[in-house]
Amino acid sequence: MQLNESVVRWNTEPKATRNIWIRMKQHRWSILAFICGVILTLVLVVPGMVAKSSFPEKNDQAGYIFSLRFDRKSTHSLLFLSDDNTVLANSFTKETPNPVKHPEQFNNYVGTIGDRYFTSTSKLYFEIKFSYEILKYLNSTDLVFEVGVASREKIDSHHYVGTHGWSFFIHNCTTNICLRAQHGTTNTYEEVKIISSSSTVGTVTTGRLGFFVNMNRNEFSVIDKDSSKILYTLKKVVSADQLCLAFGVYNHRYLETKLEIMYSYDFTNLPIINVVA
Ligand SMILES: *[C@@H]1O[C@H](CO)[C@@H](O)[C@H](O)[C@H]1NC(C)=O
Ligand SMILES: *[C@@H]1O[C@H](CO)[C@@H](O)[C@H](O)[C@H]1NC(C)=O
């Protein structure tokens, strides 16, 4: 973009110049702008291109699509699913008409797991579209939703995974509603992003977040869909037990919340380092 603009500006300069020095003086600001444009282009665009080249092209990505779904039989009895198990909500809606009654469902974890477990080489990317409406006052310990990674054995020990697993969750950070990263055993508790600047009752928010689990590097990252930037990476994602994805949707008395898995890619067989999604 900047490159194009600069080139156009350069070409509109008159070609036949009687006195190049006078011209240069007259156009010193354009020339300066051009030089700045070139420098900015080199500084901003080139590293971006280098980073992108290590990620598959849009067309190539099609080959890596896999269908990640919420696991119906694990889903807590307070939650509802869509027919195709891609939407999880804490209330009955047209889109989520299915309450879950199953002998293996979670009793403590107010959520479910993904239908794909991790191996030591898994590299999975998926995008979540969320929406919530705040119906009543939320204190700072009331959770909105969580996307986490946890041991399959430990997951039902608690209502969320932040204390024993690796969690990105949304809650009331007093002056705003924010996304936070938590890993209990390393005392990680970091504010990652403001999700809505209004934290009052009646707030309705929708958004998208990308998540990347790279078991090769033992990392779990959250990616901002607006800027395609990695917002935060939880490291040392290691466990002796089977690890899985955890999705929690909380406080149905205070919130109407919905999570939808938009798409997912399995890059396990690809030697990528960076994700620009
Ligand atoms: C979030 O917490 C602050 C401080 O306790 C409170 O003033 C605000 O009303 C809360 N927001 C909601 C939506 O409950
Ligand atoms: C927040 O509200 C919950 C009920 O939703 C309550 O159990 C908890 O004690 C409250 N926490 C604080 C810090 O007030």
PDB file of C-alpha atoms and ligand atoms in Angstrom:
ATOM      1  CA  MET A   1       0.000   0.000   0.000  1.00  0.00           C
ATOM      2  CA  GLN A   2       2.623   2.503   1.077  1.00  0.00           C
ATOM      3  CA  LEU A   3       4.903   1.322  -1.676  1.00  0.00           C
ATOM      4  CA  ASN A   4       2.240   1.955  -4.323  1.00  0.00           C
ATOM      5  CA  GLU A   5       1.448   5.389  -3.003  1.00  0.00           C
ATOM      6  CA  SER A   6       5.107   6.412  -2.981  1.00  0.00           C
ATOM      7  CA  VAL A   7       5.663   5.164  -6.532  1.00  0.00           C
ATOM      8  CA  VAL A   8       2.681   7.144  -7.812  1.00  0.00           C
ATOM      9  CA  ARG A   9       3.900  10.278  -6.109  1.00  0.00           C
ATOM     10  CA  TRP A  10       7.356   9.847  -7.662  1.00  0.00           C
ATOM     11  CA  ASN A  11       5.915   9.399 -11.147  1.00  0.00           C
ATOM     12  CA  THR A  12       3.836  12.560 -10.965  1.00  0.00           C
ATOM     13  CA  GLU A  13       7.000  14.622 -10.504  1.00  0.00           C
ATOM     14  CA  PRO A  14       7.725  16.510 -13.765  1.00  0.00           C
ATOM     15  CA  LYS A  15      10.381  14.665 -15.694  1.00  0.00           C
ATOM     16  CA  ALA A  16      11.986  17.564 -17.609  1.00  0.00           C
ATOM     17  CA  THR A  17      13.530  19.849 -15.058  1.00  0.00           C
ATOM     18  CA  ARG A  18      15.299  23.069 -16.006  1.00  0.00           C
ATOM     19  CA  ASN A  19      16.805  23.553 -12.631  1.00  0.00           C
ATOM     20  CA  ILE A  20      16.856  20.402 -10.614  1.00  0.00           C
ATOM     21  CA  TRP A  21      17.986  22.194  -7.434  1.00  0.00           C
ATOM     22  CA  ILE A  22      15.080  24.632  -7.445  1.00  0.00           C
ATOM     23  CA  ARG A  23      12.748  21.726  -8.096  1.00  0.00           C
ATOM     24  CA  MET A  24      14.228  19.763  -5.252  1.00  0.00           C
ATOM     25  CA  LYS A  25      13.771  22.748  -2.955  1.00  0.00           C
ATOM     26  CA  GLN A  26      10.141  23.171  -4.049  1.00  0.00           C
ATOM     27  CA  HIS A  27       9.432  19.518  -3.565  1.00  0.00           C
ATOM     28  CA  ARG A  28      11.554  18.880  -0.533  1.00  0.00           C
ATOM     29  CA  TRP A  29       8.558  17.803   1.513  1.00  0.00           C
ATOM     30  CA  SER A  30       7.385  15.347  -1.147  1.00  0.00           C
ATOM     31  CA  ILE A  31      10.915  14.002  -1.468  1.00  0.00           C
ATOM     32  CA  LEU A  32      11.212  13.707   2.285  1.00  0.00           C
ATOM     33  CA  ALA A  33       7.818  11.976   2.394  1.00  0.00           C
ATOM     34  CA  PHE A  34       8.955   9.603  -0.341  1.00  0.00           C
ATOM     35  CA  ILE A  35      12.147   8.714   1.540  1.00  0.00           C
ATOM     36  CA  CYS A  36      10.154   8.204   4.739  1.00  0.00           C
ATOM     37  CA  GLY A  37       7.716   6.055   2.764  1.00  0.00           C
ATOM     38  CA  VAL A  38      10.540   3.850   1.503  1.00  0.00           C
ATOM     39  CA  ILE A  39      12.030   3.500   4.969  1.00  0.00           C
ATOM     40  CA  LEU A  40       8.636   2.732   6.510  1.00  0.00           C
ATOM     41  CA  THR A  41       7.972   0.189   3.770  1.00  0.00           C
ATOM     42  CA  LEU A  42      11.261  -1.548   4.456  1.00  0.00           C
ATOM     43  CA  VAL A  43      10.717  -1.510   8.217  1.00  0.00           C
ATOM     44  CA  LEU A  44       7.041  -2.524   8.272  1.00  0.00           C
ATOM     45  CA  VAL A  45       6.163  -4.464   5.148  1.00  0.00           C
ATOM     46  CA  VAL A  46       9.244  -6.573   4.581  1.00  0.00           C
ATOM     47  CA  PRO A  47       9.307  -8.301   7.999  1.00  0.00           C
ATOM     48  CA  GLY A  48       5.567  -8.909   7.559  1.00  0.00           C
ATOM     49  CA  MET A  49       6.222 -10.600   4.233  1.00  0.00           C
ATOM     50  CA  VAL A  50       8.978 -12.703   5.737  1.00  0.00           C
ATOM     51  CA  ALA A  51       6.698 -13.751   8.607  1.00  0.00           C
ATOM     52  CA  LYS A  52       3.883 -14.560   6.175  1.00  0.00           C
ATOM     53  CA  SER A  53       6.094 -16.646   3.922  1.00  0.00           C
ATOM     54  CA  SER A  54       6.433 -19.208   6.692  1.00  0.00           C
ATOM     55  CA  PHE A  55       2.660 -19.608   6.814  1.00  0.00           C
ATOM     56  CA  PRO A  56       0.754 -21.444   4.078  1.00  0.00           C
ATOM     57  CA  GLU A  57      -1.028 -19.350   1.460  1.00  0.00           C
ATOM     58  CA  LYS A  58      -4.782 -18.987   1.778  1.00  0.00           C
ATOM     59  CA  ASN A  59      -5.398 -21.530  -1.001  1.00  0.00           C
ATOM     60  CA  ASP A  60      -3.011 -24.042   0.515  1.00  0.00           C
ATOM     61  CA  GLN A  61      -4.748 -23.714   3.889  1.00  0.00           C
ATOM     62  CA  ALA A  62      -7.818 -25.466   2.509  1.00  0.00           C
ATOM     63  CA  GLY A  63      -5.890 -28.734   2.630  1.00  0.00           C
ATOM     64  CA  TYR A  64      -5.447 -28.397   6.398  1.00  0.00           C
ATOM     65  CA  ILE A  65      -9.067 -27.823   7.368  1.00  0.00           C
ATOM     66  CA  PHE A  66     -10.397 -30.283   9.909  1.00  0.00           C
ATOM     67  CA  SER A  67     -13.663 -30.226  11.752  1.00  0.00           C
ATOM     68  CA  LEU A  68     -13.229 -29.437  15.419  1.00  0.00           C
ATOM     69  CA  ARG A  69     -16.453 -29.890  17.400  1.00  0.00           C
ATOM     70  CA  PHE A  70     -17.609 -29.618  21.000  1.00  0.00           C
ATOM     71  CA  ASP A  71     -17.839 -33.037  22.601  1.00  0.00           C
ATOM     72  CA  ARG A  72     -21.506 -33.686  23.291  1.00  0.00           C
ATOM     73  CA  LYS A  73     -21.214 -36.450  25.880  1.00  0.00           C
ATOM     74  CA  SER A  74     -18.910 -34.408  28.168  1.00  0.00           C
ATOM     75  CA  THR A  75     -21.031 -31.247  28.074  1.00  0.00           C
ATOM     76  CA  HIS A  76     -22.313 -30.010  31.452  1.00  0.00           C
ATOM     77  CA  SER A  77     -26.066 -30.250  32.040  1.00  0.00           C
ATOM     78  CA  LEU A  78     -26.464 -26.443  32.353  1.00  0.00           C
ATOM     79  CA  LEU A  79     -25.354 -25.924  28.747  1.00  0.00           C
ATOM     80  CA  PHE A  80     -26.896 -26.276  25.281  1.00  0.00           C
ATOM     81  CA  LEU A  81     -25.483 -27.354  21.932  1.00  0.00           C
ATOM     82  CA  SER A  82     -26.362 -26.838  18.289  1.00  0.00           C
ATOM     83  CA  ASP A  83     -27.327 -29.871  16.208  1.00  0.00           C
ATOM     84  CA  ASP A  84     -23.854 -30.023  14.646  1.00  0.00           C
ATOM     85  CA  ASN A  85     -21.974 -29.430  17.955  1.00  0.00           C
ATOM     86  CA  THR A  86     -20.282 -26.228  16.736  1.00  0.00           C
ATOM     87  CA  VAL A  87     -22.216 -23.818  18.986  1.00  0.00           C
ATOM     88  CA  LEU A  88     -22.151 -23.966  22.783  1.00  0.00           C
ATOM     89  CA  ALA A  89     -24.401 -21.679  24.826  1.00  0.00           C
ATOM     90  CA  ASN A  90     -25.596 -21.236  28.398  1.00  0.00           C
ATOM     91  CA  SER A  91     -29.218 -20.843  27.349  1.00  0.00           C
ATOM     92  CA  PHE A  92     -31.772 -22.477  25.118  1.00  0.00           C
ATOM     93  CA  THR A  93     -31.906 -20.679  21.749  1.00  0.00           C
ATOM     94  CA  LYS A  94     -33.057 -21.533  18.241  1.00  0.00           C
ATOM     95  CA  GLU A  95     -29.416 -22.143  17.365  1.00  0.00           C
ATOM     96  CA  THR A  96     -28.711 -24.205  20.501  1.00  0.00           C
ATOM     97  CA  PRO A  97     -31.835 -26.295  21.110  1.00  0.00           C
ATOM     98  CA  ASN A  98     -30.085 -29.322  22.620  1.00  0.00           C
ATOM     99  CA  PRO A  99     -29.736 -29.726  26.381  1.00  0.00           C
ATOM    100  CA  VAL A 100     -27.344 -32.538  27.294  1.00  0.00           C
ATOM    101  CA  LYS A 101     -28.102 -35.522  29.489  1.00  0.00           C
ATOM    102  CA  HIS A 102     -25.354 -38.097  29.387  1.00  0.00           C
ATOM    103  CA  PRO A 103     -23.895 -40.415  32.060  1.00  0.00           C
ATOM    104  CA  GLU A 104     -20.358 -39.230  31.224  1.00  0.00           C
ATOM    105  CA  GLN A 105     -21.105 -35.497  31.288  1.00  0.00           C
ATOM    106  CA  PHE A 106     -19.124 -33.121  33.512  1.00  0.00           C
ATOM    107  CA  ASN A 107     -20.490 -32.365  36.950  1.00  0.00           C
ATOM    108  CA  ASN A 108     -18.094 -29.591  38.018  1.00  0.00           C
ATOM    109  CA  TYR A 109     -16.590 -28.223  34.830  1.00  0.00           C
ATOM    110  CA  VAL A 110     -19.280 -25.888  33.411  1.00  0.00           C
ATOM    111  CA  GLY A 111     -18.301 -26.581  29.856  1.00  0.00           C
ATOM    112  CA  THR A 112     -17.068 -29.266  27.548  1.00  0.00           C
ATOM    113  CA  ILE A 113     -13.967 -30.455  25.714  1.00  0.00           C
ATOM    114  CA  GLY A 114     -13.013 -30.408  22.048  1.00  0.00           C
ATOM    115  CA  ASP A 115     -13.516 -33.678  20.178  1.00  0.00           C
ATOM    116  CA  ARG A 116      -9.795 -33.853  19.324  1.00  0.00           C
ATOM    117  CA  TYR A 117      -7.047 -34.799  21.808  1.00  0.00           C
ATOM    118  CA  PHE A 118      -3.461 -33.609  21.448  1.00  0.00           C
ATOM    119  CA  THR A 119      -0.380 -35.605  20.611  1.00  0.00           C
ATOM    120  CA  SER A 120       3.159 -34.393  21.314  1.00  0.00           C
ATOM    121  CA  THR A 121       3.347 -32.936  17.785  1.00  0.00           C
ATOM    122  CA  SER A 122      -0.144 -31.404  17.398  1.00  0.00           C
ATOM    123  CA  LYS A 123      -0.351 -27.954  15.815  1.00  0.00           C
ATOM    124  CA  LEU A 124      -3.979 -26.906  15.780  1.00  0.00           C
ATOM    125  CA  TYR A 125      -5.447 -23.509  14.974  1.00  0.00           C
ATOM    126  CA  PHE A 126      -9.105 -22.627  15.455  1.00  0.00           C
ATOM    127  CA  GLU A 127     -11.246 -19.539  15.550  1.00  0.00           C
ATOM    128  CA  ILE A 128     -14.021 -18.828  18.023  1.00  0.00           C
ATOM    129  CA  LYS A 129     -16.821 -16.337  17.539  1.00  0.00           C
ATOM    130  CA  PHE A 130     -18.259 -15.291  20.878  1.00  0.00           C
ATOM    131  CA  SER A 131     -21.168 -13.193  21.993  1.00  0.00           C
ATOM    132  CA  TYR A 132     -22.477 -12.335  25.425  1.00  0.00           C
ATOM    133  CA  GLU A 133     -25.046 -10.085  27.010  1.00  0.00           C
ATOM    134  CA  ILE A 134     -24.603  -9.039  30.622  1.00  0.00           C
ATOM    135  CA  LEU A 135     -27.969  -9.425  32.351  1.00  0.00           C
ATOM    136  CA  LYS A 136     -26.963  -8.751  35.961  1.00  0.00           C
ATOM    137  CA  TYR A 137     -24.083  -7.432  38.053  1.00  0.00           C
ATOM    138  CA  LEU A 138     -20.868  -9.453  37.731  1.00  0.00           C
ATOM    139  CA  ASN A 139     -18.118  -9.364  40.327  1.00  0.00           C
ATOM    140  CA  SER A 140     -14.508  -9.977  39.326  1.00  0.00           C
ATOM    141  CA  THR A 141     -14.674 -13.702  40.100  1.00  0.00           C
ATOM    142  CA  ASP A 142     -17.731 -14.333  37.930  1.00  0.00           C
ATOM    143  CA  LEU A 143     -16.489 -15.764  34.633  1.00  0.00           C
ATOM    144  CA  VAL A 144     -18.029 -15.119  31.216  1.00  0.00           C
ATOM    145  CA  PHE A 145     -16.313 -17.859  29.211  1.00  0.00           C
ATOM    146  CA  GLU A 146     -13.048 -19.731  28.962  1.00  0.00           C
ATOM    147  CA  VAL A 147     -10.986 -21.386  26.229  1.00  0.00           C
ATOM    148  CA  GLY A 148      -8.305 -23.540  27.765  1.00  0.00           C
ATOM    149  CA  VAL A 149      -6.020 -26.529  27.573  1.00  0.00           C
ATOM    150  CA  ALA A 150      -6.172 -29.038  30.403  1.00  0.00           C
ATOM    151  CA  SER A 151      -5.448 -32.569  31.483  1.00  0.00           C
ATOM    152  CA  ARG A 152      -8.418 -34.776  30.591  1.00  0.00           C
ATOM    153  CA  GLU A 153      -8.187 -36.393  34.018  1.00  0.00           C
ATOM    154  CA  LYS A 154      -8.213 -33.136  35.997  1.00  0.00           C
ATOM    155  CA  ILE A 155     -10.679 -31.122  33.971  1.00  0.00           C
ATOM    156  CA  ASP A 156     -13.818 -32.044  35.937  1.00  0.00           C
ATOM    157  CA  SER A 157     -12.175 -31.244  39.282  1.00  0.00           C
ATOM    158  CA  HIS A 158     -13.103 -27.547  39.053  1.00  0.00           C
ATOM    159  CA  HIS A 159     -15.540 -25.220  37.226  1.00  0.00           C
ATOM    160  CA  TYR A 160     -12.704 -23.761  35.114  1.00  0.00           C
ATOM    161  CA  VAL A 161      -9.167 -24.893  34.201  1.00  0.00           C
ATOM    162  CA  GLY A 162      -7.159 -21.775  35.177  1.00  0.00           C
ATOM    163  CA  THR A 163      -5.991 -23.272  38.477  1.00  0.00           C
ATOM    164  CA  HIS A 164      -4.458 -26.479  37.074  1.00  0.00           C
ATOM    165  CA  GLY A 165      -4.423 -25.971  33.277  1.00  0.00           C
ATOM    166  CA  TRP A 166      -3.832 -23.126  30.818  1.00  0.00           C
ATOM    167  CA  SER A 167      -6.734 -20.730  30.442  1.00  0.00           C
ATOM    168  CA  PHE A 168      -7.783 -17.666  28.484  1.00  0.00           C
ATOM    169  CA  PHE A 169     -10.979 -16.350  30.057  1.00  0.00           C
ATOM    170  CA  ILE A 170     -13.186 -13.268  30.054  1.00  0.00           C
ATOM    171  CA  HIS A 171     -14.348 -11.567  33.248  1.00  0.00           C
ATOM    172  CA  ASN A 172     -15.155  -8.192  34.844  1.00  0.00           C
ATOM    173  CA  CYS A 173     -11.847  -6.327  35.371  1.00  0.00           C
ATOM    174  CA  THR A 174     -13.759  -3.584  37.294  1.00  0.00           C
ATOM    175  CA  THR A 175     -13.598  -0.742  34.693  1.00  0.00           C
ATOM    176  CA  ASN A 176     -13.933  -2.991  31.631  1.00  0.00           C
ATOM    177  CA  ILE A 177     -14.537  -6.559  30.538  1.00  0.00           C
ATOM    178  CA  CYS A 178     -11.182  -8.117  29.719  1.00  0.00           C
ATOM    179  CA  LEU A 179      -9.507 -11.242  28.422  1.00  0.00           C
ATOM    180  CA  ARG A 180      -7.059 -12.743  30.876  1.00  0.00           C
ATOM    181  CA  ALA A 181      -4.434 -15.488  30.703  1.00  0.00           C
ATOM    182  CA  GLN A 182      -4.068 -17.790  33.695  1.00  0.00           C
ATOM    183  CA  HIS A 183      -1.915 -20.749  34.612  1.00  0.00           C
ATOM    184  CA  GLY A 184      -2.301 -21.479  38.301  1.00  0.00           C
ATOM    185  CA  THR A 185       0.795 -23.545  38.947  1.00  0.00           C
ATOM    186  CA  THR A 186       3.143 -20.799  37.659  1.00  0.00           C
ATOM    187  CA  ASN A 187       1.097 -17.931  39.167  1.00  0.00           C
ATOM    188  CA  THR A 188       0.461 -16.512  35.693  1.00  0.00           C
ATOM    189  CA  TYR A 189      -2.443 -14.056  35.838  1.00  0.00           C
ATOM    190  CA  GLU A 190      -2.160 -11.467  33.054  1.00  0.00           C
ATOM    191  CA  GLU A 191      -4.614  -9.070  31.457  1.00  0.00           C
ATOM    192  CA  VAL A 192      -4.382  -9.701  27.704  1.00  0.00           C
ATOM    193  CA  LYS A 193      -6.957  -7.473  26.036  1.00  0.00           C
ATOM    194  CA  ILE A 194      -9.911  -5.212  26.802  1.00  0.00           C
ATOM    195  CA  ILE A 195     -12.910  -6.900  25.210  1.00  0.00           C
ATOM    196  CA  SER A 196     -15.423  -4.140  25.922  1.00  0.00           C
ATOM    197  CA  SER A 197     -14.720  -0.824  27.576  1.00  0.00           C
ATOM    198  CA  SER A 198     -18.191  -0.776  29.052  1.00  0.00           C
ATOM    199  CA  SER A 199     -18.659  -3.081  32.011  1.00  0.00           C
ATOM    200  CA  THR A 200     -22.237  -2.169  32.826  1.00  0.00           C
ATOM    201  CA  VAL A 201     -25.302  -4.373  32.931  1.00  0.00           C
ATOM    202  CA  GLY A 202     -26.903  -4.523  29.464  1.00  0.00           C
ATOM    203  CA  THR A 203     -23.585  -4.612  27.601  1.00  0.00           C
ATOM    204  CA  VAL A 204     -23.767  -6.802  24.489  1.00  0.00           C
ATOM    205  CA  THR A 205     -20.481  -7.828  22.914  1.00  0.00           C
ATOM    206  CA  THR A 206     -19.493 -10.012  20.003  1.00  0.00           C
ATOM    207  CA  GLY A 207     -16.008 -10.781  18.769  1.00  0.00           C
ATOM    208  CA  ARG A 208     -13.614 -13.320  17.346  1.00  0.00           C
ATOM    209  CA  LEU A 209     -10.478 -14.813  18.778  1.00  0.00           C
ATOM    210  CA  GLY A 210      -8.022 -17.248  17.233  1.00  0.00           C
ATOM    211  CA  PHE A 211      -6.258 -19.942  19.246  1.00  0.00           C
ATOM    212  CA  PHE A 212      -3.139 -21.871  18.337  1.00  0.00           C
ATOM    213  CA  VAL A 213      -1.928 -24.945  20.188  1.00  0.00           C
ATOM    214  CA  ASN A 214       1.603 -25.910  19.233  1.00  0.00           C
ATOM    215  CA  MET A 215       2.555 -29.049  21.167  1.00  0.00           C
ATOM    216  CA  ASN A 216       5.904 -29.166  19.366  1.00  0.00           C
ATOM    217  CA  ARG A 217       6.802 -26.018  21.280  1.00  0.00           C
ATOM    218  CA  ASN A 218       4.445 -26.682  24.211  1.00  0.00           C
ATOM    219  CA  GLU A 219       2.675 -23.383  23.622  1.00  0.00           C
ATOM    220  CA  PHE A 220      -0.904 -22.165  23.619  1.00  0.00           C
ATOM    221  CA  SER A 221      -1.522 -18.727  22.073  1.00  0.00           C
ATOM    222  CA  VAL A 222      -4.463 -16.403  21.659  1.00  0.00           C
ATOM    223  CA  ILE A 223      -4.584 -14.374  18.439  1.00  0.00           C
ATOM    224  CA  ASP A 224      -6.408 -11.097  17.825  1.00  0.00           C
ATOM    225  CA  LYS A 225      -8.511 -11.438  14.688  1.00  0.00           C
ATOM    226  CA  ASP A 226      -8.575  -7.661  14.073  1.00  0.00           C
ATOM    227  CA  SER A 227      -4.813  -7.235  13.934  1.00  0.00           C
ATOM    228  CA  SER A 228      -3.725 -10.860  13.251  1.00  0.00           C
ATOM    229  CA  LYS A 229      -1.299 -10.465  16.150  1.00  0.00           C
ATOM    230  CA  ILE A 230      -0.469 -12.986  18.820  1.00  0.00           C
ATOM    231  CA  LEU A 231      -1.812 -11.383  21.993  1.00  0.00           C
ATOM    232  CA  TYR A 232      -0.357 -13.798  24.517  1.00  0.00           C
ATOM    233  CA  THR A 233       1.357 -17.188  24.632  1.00  0.00           C
ATOM    234  CA  LEU A 234       1.118 -19.541  27.569  1.00  0.00           C
ATOM    235  CA  LYS A 235       4.315 -21.609  27.621  1.00  0.00           C
ATOM    236  CA  LYS A 236       5.417 -24.962  29.014  1.00  0.00           C
ATOM    237  CA  VAL A 237       2.108 -26.611  28.206  1.00  0.00           C
ATOM    238  CA  VAL A 238       3.197 -30.068  29.370  1.00  0.00           C
ATOM    239  CA  SER A 239       1.406 -32.815  31.237  1.00  0.00           C
ATOM    240  CA  ALA A 240       1.872 -36.476  32.019  1.00  0.00           C
ATOM    241  CA  ASP A 241      -1.836 -36.977  31.265  1.00  0.00           C
ATOM    242  CA  GLN A 242      -3.728 -36.634  28.017  1.00  0.00           C
ATOM    243  CA  LEU A 243      -4.258 -32.938  27.175  1.00  0.00           C
ATOM    244  CA  CYS A 244      -7.428 -31.618  25.581  1.00  0.00           C
ATOM    245  CA  LEU A 245      -9.202 -28.374  24.726  1.00  0.00           C
ATOM    246  CA  ALA A 246     -11.595 -26.989  27.336  1.00  0.00           C
ATOM    247  CA  PHE A 247     -14.495 -24.617  26.678  1.00  0.00           C
ATOM    248  CA  GLY A 248     -16.420 -23.152  29.612  1.00  0.00           C
ATOM    249  CA  VAL A 249     -19.542 -20.977  29.457  1.00  0.00           C
ATOM    250  CA  TYR A 250     -20.556 -19.606  32.858  1.00  0.00           C
ATOM    251  CA  ASN A 251     -23.179 -17.889  34.972  1.00  0.00           C
ATOM    252  CA  HIS A 252     -26.384 -18.457  33.050  1.00  0.00           C
ATOM    253  CA  ARG A 253     -28.224 -16.353  35.641  1.00  0.00           C
ATOM    254  CA  TYR A 254     -26.145 -13.244  34.851  1.00  0.00           C
ATOM    255  CA  LEU A 255     -25.143 -13.764  31.245  1.00  0.00           C
ATOM    256  CA  GLU A 256     -26.386 -15.001  27.906  1.00  0.00           C
ATOM    257  CA  THR A 257     -23.262 -16.334  26.238  1.00  0.00           C
ATOM    258  CA  LYS A 258     -22.533 -18.273  23.070  1.00  0.00           C
ATOM    259  CA  LEU A 259     -19.330 -19.730  21.612  1.00  0.00           C
ATOM    260  CA  GLU A 260     -19.102 -20.900  18.026  1.00  0.00           C
ATOM    261  CA  ILE A 261     -16.229 -22.761  16.397  1.00  0.00           C
ATOM    262  CA  MET A 262     -15.868 -20.982  13.049  1.00  0.00           C
ATOM    263  CA  TYR A 263     -13.102 -23.039  11.485  1.00  0.00           C
ATOM    264  CA  SER A 264     -10.059 -25.048  12.428  1.00  0.00           C
ATOM    265  CA  TYR A 265      -6.835 -26.099  10.794  1.00  0.00           C
ATOM    266  CA  ASP A 266      -4.552 -28.976  11.572  1.00  0.00           C
ATOM    267  CA  PHE A 267      -0.983 -27.914  10.750  1.00  0.00           C
ATOM    268  CA  THR A 268       0.626 -30.881  12.497  1.00  0.00           C
ATOM    269  CA  ASN A 269       2.463 -32.007   9.368  1.00  0.00           C
ATOM    270  CA  LEU A 270       3.680 -28.533   8.518  1.00  0.00           C
ATOM    271  CA  PRO A 271       7.004 -27.166   9.820  1.00  0.00           C
ATOM    272  CA  ILE A 272       5.597 -23.700  10.576  1.00  0.00           C
ATOM    273  CA  ILE A 273       6.806 -21.423  13.306  1.00  0.00           C
ATOM    274  CA  ASN A 274       4.665 -18.293  12.948  1.00  0.00           C
ATOM    275  CA  VAL A 275       0.940 -18.019  12.626  1.00  0.00           C
ATOM    276  CA  VAL A 276      -0.534 -15.154  10.657  1.00  0.00           C
ATOM    277  CA  ALA A 277      -4.157 -16.107  10.394  1.00  0.00           C
TER     278      ALA A 277
HETATM  279  C1  LIG B   1     -17.844  -4.794  37.283  1.00  0.00           C
HETATM  280  O1  LIG B   1     -17.248  -4.496  38.519  1.00  0.00           O
HETATM  281  C2  LIG B   1     -17.334  -3.136  38.895  1.00  0.00           C
HETATM  282  C3  LIG B   1     -16.569  -2.967  40.188  1.00  0.00           C
HETATM  283  O2  LIG B   1     -16.957  -3.896  41.150  1.00  0.00           O
HETATM  284  C4  LIG B   1     -18.798  -2.717  39.012  1.00  0.00           C
HETATM  285  O3  LIG B   1     -18.879  -1.351  39.315  1.00  0.00           O
HETATM  286  C5  LIG B   1     -19.503  -3.005  37.695  1.00  0.00           C
HETATM  287  O4  LIG B   1     -20.883  -2.720  37.825  1.00  0.00           O
HETATM  288  C6  LIG B   1     -19.317  -4.454  37.319  1.00  0.00           C
HETATM  289  N1  LIG B   1     -19.913  -4.697  36.012  1.00  0.00           N
HETATM  290  C7  LIG B   1     -20.947  -5.513  35.848  1.00  0.00           C
HETATM  291  C8  LIG B   1     -21.426  -5.669  34.446  1.00  0.00           C
HETATM  292  O5  LIG B   1     -21.447  -6.144  36.740  1.00  0.00           O
HETATM  293  C1  LIG B   2     -18.989 -13.074  43.349  1.00  0.00           C
HETATM  294  O1  LIG B   2     -20.284 -13.585  43.153  1.00  0.00           O
HETATM  295  C2  LIG B   2     -20.386 -14.971  43.405  1.00  0.00           C
HETATM  296  C3  LIG B   2     -21.776 -15.372  43.019  1.00  0.00           C
HETATM  297  O2  LIG B   2     -21.944 -15.168  41.669  1.00  0.00           O
HETATM  298  C4  LIG B   2     -20.078 -15.253  44.835  1.00  0.00           C
HETATM  299  O3  LIG B   2     -20.159 -16.656  45.075  1.00  0.00           O
HETATM  300  C5  LIG B   2     -18.689 -14.755  45.153  1.00  0.00           C
HETATM  301  O4  LIG B   2     -18.429 -14.915  46.520  1.00  0.00           O
HETATM  302  C6  LIG B   2     -18.564 -13.286  44.797  1.00  0.00           C
HETATM  303  N1  LIG B   2     -17.196 -12.882  44.953  1.00  0.00           N
HETATM  304  C7  LIG B   2     -16.847 -11.724  45.455  1.00  0.00           C
HETATM  305  C8  LIG B   2     -15.392 -11.434  45.513  1.00  0.00           C
HETATM  306  O5  LIG B   2     -17.664 -10.914  45.861  1.00  0.00           O
END
